[in-house]
Amino acid sequence: MGKTIIGEDIFPEIIDQYNSCGKTAAYDLLRSRYGIKNPYFVMTRIRECGKYTYNPETDQYSRTDENASDSVFMDLDELCGTPLGKSEVSASPAFDVRPASMEKLIHELISDRLLTLSRYITLDSSSRTILIDHTSLSADGYQIVTH
């Protein structure tokens, strides 16, 4: 017997069933329509996919705001300071993902630059020498200036 794989395209149907009729009805839907023997793991996938958040107080799922999770960079309106007509909500530093994402981006850019430089420059700490490949640097379009 093959495995039944539930795609993310049916998550809204499962969430609607869960929110309107409850957990048991959603599990019955997964068992009867899709042949899932253990629907707990499908619900775990829904929680971990990031598109839905679970509120234990109301025992319901809600769709997460996609703009909030992708707002690492400022758009042109925010950058220019033009008002959007929305009330601005100040995010607390504990929930702000911008510094961590920006730090990750900076580390990636620096590591890319160091990787590029490592093709041309070799540091030998034991003999305290720096080996620079002038030929490859010139061939790749870099200008060499020594002082």
Coordinates of N, CA and C in Angstrom, one line a residue, residues 4-107:
T4 N 0.0 8.1 1.3 CA -0.8 9.2 0.9 C -0.1 10.5 1.3
I5 N 0.2 11.4 0.4 CA 0.9 12.6 0.7 C -0.1 13.7 0.6
I6 N -0.3 14.5 1.7 CA -1.2 15.6 1.7 C -0.4 16.8 1.3
G7 N -0.9 17.5 0.2 CA -0.2 18.7 -0.3 C -0.8 19.9 0.5
E8 N 0.0 21.0 0.4 CA -0.4 22.2 1.1 C -1.7 22.9 0.5
D9 N -2.1 22.4 -0.7 CA -3.2 23.0 -1.4 C -4.6 22.6 -0.7
I10 N -4.6 21.5 0.1 CA -5.8 21.2 0.8 C -5.8 21.6 2.3
F11 N -4.7 22.3 2.7 CA -4.7 22.8 4.1 C -5.9 23.7 4.4
P12 N -6.3 24.7 3.5 CA -7.4 25.5 3.8 C -8.7 24.7 4.1
E13 N -8.9 23.7 3.4 CA -10.1 22.8 3.6 C -10.1 22.2 5.0
I14 N -8.9 21.7 5.4 CA -8.8 21.0 6.7 C -8.9 22.1 7.8
I15 N -8.4 23.3 7.6 CA -8.5 24.3 8.6 C -9.9 24.8 8.8
D16 N -10.6 24.9 7.6 CA -12.1 25.3 7.7 C -12.9 24.3 8.5
Q17 N -12.6 23.0 8.2 CA -13.3 21.9 8.9 C -12.9 22.0 10.4
Y18 N -11.7 22.2 10.7 CA -11.2 22.2 12.1 C -11.9 23.4 12.8
N19 N -11.9 24.6 12.2 CA -12.4 25.7 12.9 C -13.9 25.7 13.0
S20 N -14.6 25.1 12.1 CA -16.1 25.1 12.1 C -16.7 23.9 12.9
C21 N -16.1 22.7 12.8 CA -16.7 21.5 13.4 C -15.8 20.9 14.5
G22 N -14.5 21.3 14.6 CA -13.7 20.8 15.7 C -12.6 19.9 15.2
K23 N -11.8 19.5 16.1 CA -10.6 18.6 15.8 C -11.1 17.2 15.3
T24 N -12.1 16.6 16.0 CA -12.5 15.3 15.6 C -13.0 15.3 14.2
A25 N -13.8 16.3 13.8 CA -14.3 16.3 12.4 C -13.2 16.5 11.4
A26 N -12.2 17.3 11.7 CA -11.0 17.4 10.8 C -10.3 16.1 10.7
Y27 N -10.1 15.4 11.8 CA -9.4 14.1 11.8 C -10.2 13.1 11.0
D28 N -11.6 13.1 11.1 CA -12.4 12.2 10.4 C -12.4 12.5 8.9
L29 N -12.3 13.8 8.5 CA -12.2 14.2 7.1 C -10.9 13.6 6.5
L30 N -9.8 13.8 7.3 CA -8.5 13.2 6.8 C -8.5 11.7 6.7
R31 N -9.2 11.1 7.6 CA -9.2 9.6 7.5 C -10.1 9.1 6.4
S32 N -11.3 9.7 6.3 CA -12.3 9.2 5.3 C -11.9 9.6 3.8
R33 N -11.6 10.9 3.6 CA -11.4 11.4 2.3 C -10.0 11.1 1.7
Y34 N -9.0 11.2 2.6 CA -7.6 11.1 2.1 C -6.9 9.8 2.6
G35 N -7.6 9.0 3.4 CA -7.0 7.7 3.8 C -5.8 7.8 4.8
I36 N -5.8 8.9 5.5 CA -4.7 9.1 6.5 C -5.0 8.3 7.7
K37 N -4.1 7.5 8.2 CA -4.3 6.7 9.4 C -4.1 7.5 10.6
N38 N -3.1 8.3 10.6 CA -2.7 9.1 11.8 C -2.7 10.6 11.4
P39 N -3.8 11.3 11.5 CA -3.9 12.7 11.1 C -3.2 13.7 11.9
Y40 N -2.7 13.2 13.1 CA -2.0 14.2 14.0 C -0.8 14.8 13.3
F41 N -0.1 14.0 12.5 CA 1.1 14.5 11.8 C 0.8 15.5 10.7
V42 N -0.4 15.3 10.1 CA -0.8 16.3 9.1 C -1.1 17.7 9.8
M43 N -1.7 17.6 11.0 CA -2.0 18.8 11.7 C -0.6 19.5 12.2
T44 N 0.3 18.6 12.5 CA 1.7 19.1 12.9 C 2.3 19.8 11.7
R45 N 2.2 19.3 10.5 CA 2.7 19.9 9.3 C 2.0 21.2 9.0
I46 N 0.7 21.3 9.3 CA 0.0 22.6 9.1 C 0.6 23.7 10.0
R47 N 0.8 23.3 11.3 CA 1.4 24.2 12.2 C 2.8 24.7 11.9
E48 N 3.6 23.8 11.3 CA 5.0 24.1 11.0 C 5.2 24.7 9.7
C49 N 4.1 24.7 8.8 CA 4.3 25.3 7.5 C 4.5 26.8 7.5
G50 N 4.0 27.5 8.6 CA 4.1 28.9 8.7 C 3.0 29.7 8.1
K51 N 2.0 29.1 7.5 CA 0.9 29.8 6.9 C -0.2 30.0 7.8
Y52 N -0.2 29.2 8.9 CA -1.3 29.2 9.8 C -0.8 29.3 11.3
T53 N -1.4 30.0 12.1 CA -1.1 30.0 13.5 C -2.2 29.4 14.3
Y54 N -1.9 28.7 15.4 CA -2.9 28.1 16.2 C -3.1 28.9 17.5
N55 N -4.3 29.1 17.8 CA -4.6 29.8 19.1 C -5.2 28.8 20.0
P56 N -4.5 28.4 21.1 CA -5.0 27.4 22.0 C -6.2 27.9 22.8
E57 N -6.3 29.2 23.0 CA -7.5 29.7 23.8 C -8.8 29.5 23.1
T58 N -8.8 29.7 21.8 CA -10.0 29.6 21.0 C -10.1 28.2 20.3
D59 N -9.0 27.5 20.3 CA -8.8 26.2 19.7 C -9.2 26.3 18.2
Q60 N -8.6 27.3 17.5 CA -8.8 27.6 16.1 C -7.5 28.0 15.5
Y61 N -7.4 27.8 14.2 CA -6.3 28.2 13.4 C -6.7 29.5 12.6
S62 N -5.7 30.3 12.4 CA -5.9 31.6 11.6 C -4.8 31.7 10.7
R63 N -5.0 32.3 9.5 CA -4.0 32.5 8.5 C -3.1 33.6 9.0
T64 N -1.8 33.4 8.9 CA -0.8 34.4 9.3 C -0.7 35.4 8.2
D65 N -0.3 36.6 8.6 CA -0.1 37.7 7.7 C 1.2 37.5 7.0
E66 N 1.1 37.3 5.6 CA 2.3 37.0 4.9 C 3.2 38.2 4.8
N67 N 2.7 39.4 4.8 CA 3.5 40.6 4.7 C 4.3 40.8 6.0
A68 N 3.9 40.4 7.1 CA 4.6 40.6 8.3 C 5.9 39.7 8.4
S69 N 5.7 38.5 7.8 CA 6.9 37.6 7.8 C 7.9 38.0 6.8
D70 N 7.5 38.6 5.7 CA 8.4 39.0 4.6 C 8.9 40.4 4.7
S71 N 8.7 41.1 5.8 CA 9.0 42.5 5.9 C 10.4 42.7 6.5
V72 N 11.3 42.0 5.9 CA 12.7 42.2 6.4 C 13.3 43.5 5.8
F73 N 12.9 43.8 4.6 CA 13.4 45.0 3.9 C 12.3 46.0 3.8
M74 N 12.6 47.3 3.9 CA 11.6 48.3 3.7 C 11.2 48.5 2.3
D75 N 10.0 48.7 2.0 CA 9.6 49.0 0.7 C 9.8 50.5 0.4
L76 N 9.5 51.0 -0.8 CA 9.8 52.3 -1.2 C 9.0 53.4 -0.4
D77 N 7.7 53.0 -0.1 CA 6.9 54.0 0.7 C 7.4 54.2 2.1
E78 N 7.9 53.1 2.7 CA 8.5 53.2 4.1 C 9.8 54.0 4.0
L79 N 10.5 53.7 3.0 CA 11.8 54.4 2.9 C 11.7 55.9 2.6
C80 N 10.8 56.3 1.8 CA 10.6 57.7 1.6 C 9.8 58.4 2.7
G81 N 9.1 57.7 3.5 CA 8.4 58.2 4.6 C 7.0 58.7 4.3
T82 N 6.5 58.2 3.1 CA 5.1 58.6 2.8 C 4.1 57.8 3.6
P83 N 3.1 58.4 4.1 CA 2.1 57.6 4.9 C 1.3 56.7 4.0
L84 N 1.0 55.6 4.6 CA 0.3 54.6 3.8 C -1.2 54.6 4.2
G85 N -1.6 55.3 5.3 CA -2.9 55.4 5.7 C -3.2 54.3 6.8
K86 N -2.2 53.5 7.1 CA -2.4 52.5 8.1 C -1.9 53.0 9.4
S87 N -2.6 52.5 10.5 CA -2.1 52.9 11.8 C -0.8 52.1 12.1
E88 N 0.2 52.7 12.4 CA 1.5 52.1 12.7 C 1.5 51.4 14.0
V89 N 1.9 50.2 14.1 CA 2.0 49.4 15.3 C 3.4 49.2 15.6
S90 N 3.8 49.6 16.8 CA 5.2 49.5 17.1 C 5.5 48.0 17.5
A91 N 6.4 47.4 16.9 CA 6.7 46.0 17.2 C 7.8 46.0 18.4
S92 N 7.5 45.1 19.3 CA 8.5 45.0 20.4 C 9.8 44.4 19.9
P93 N 10.9 44.7 20.5 CA 12.2 44.2 20.1 C 12.2 42.7 20.1
A94 N 11.4 42.0 21.0 CA 11.5 40.6 21.2 C 10.9 39.9 19.9
F95 N 10.0 40.5 19.2 CA 9.3 39.9 18.1 C 9.8 40.5 16.8
D96 N 10.7 41.4 16.8 CA 11.2 42.0 15.5 C 12.3 41.1 14.9
V97 N 12.1 40.6 13.7 CA 13.0 39.7 13.1 C 14.0 40.4 12.2
R98 N 13.8 41.7 12.0 CA 14.7 42.5 11.1 C 16.2 42.4 11.5
P99 N 16.5 42.7 12.8 CA 18.0 42.7 13.1 C 18.6 41.3 12.8
A100 N 17.9 40.2 13.2 CA 18.5 38.9 13.0 C 18.6 38.6 11.5
S101 N 17.6 39.0 10.7 CA 17.7 38.7 9.3 C 18.8 39.6 8.6
M102 N 18.9 40.8 9.1 CA 19.9 41.7 8.5 C 21.3 41.2 8.9
E103 N 21.4 40.8 10.1 CA 22.7 40.2 10.5 C 23.1 39.0 9.7
K104 N 22.2 38.2 9.4 CA 22.4 37.0 8.6 C 22.8 37.4 7.1
L105 N 22.1 38.4 6.6 CA 22.4 38.9 5.2 C 23.8 39.5 5.2
I106 N 24.2 40.2 6.2 CA 25.6 40.8 6.3 C 26.6 39.7 6.3
H107 N 26.4 38.7 7.1 CA 27.3 37.6 7.2 C 27.5 36.8 5.9

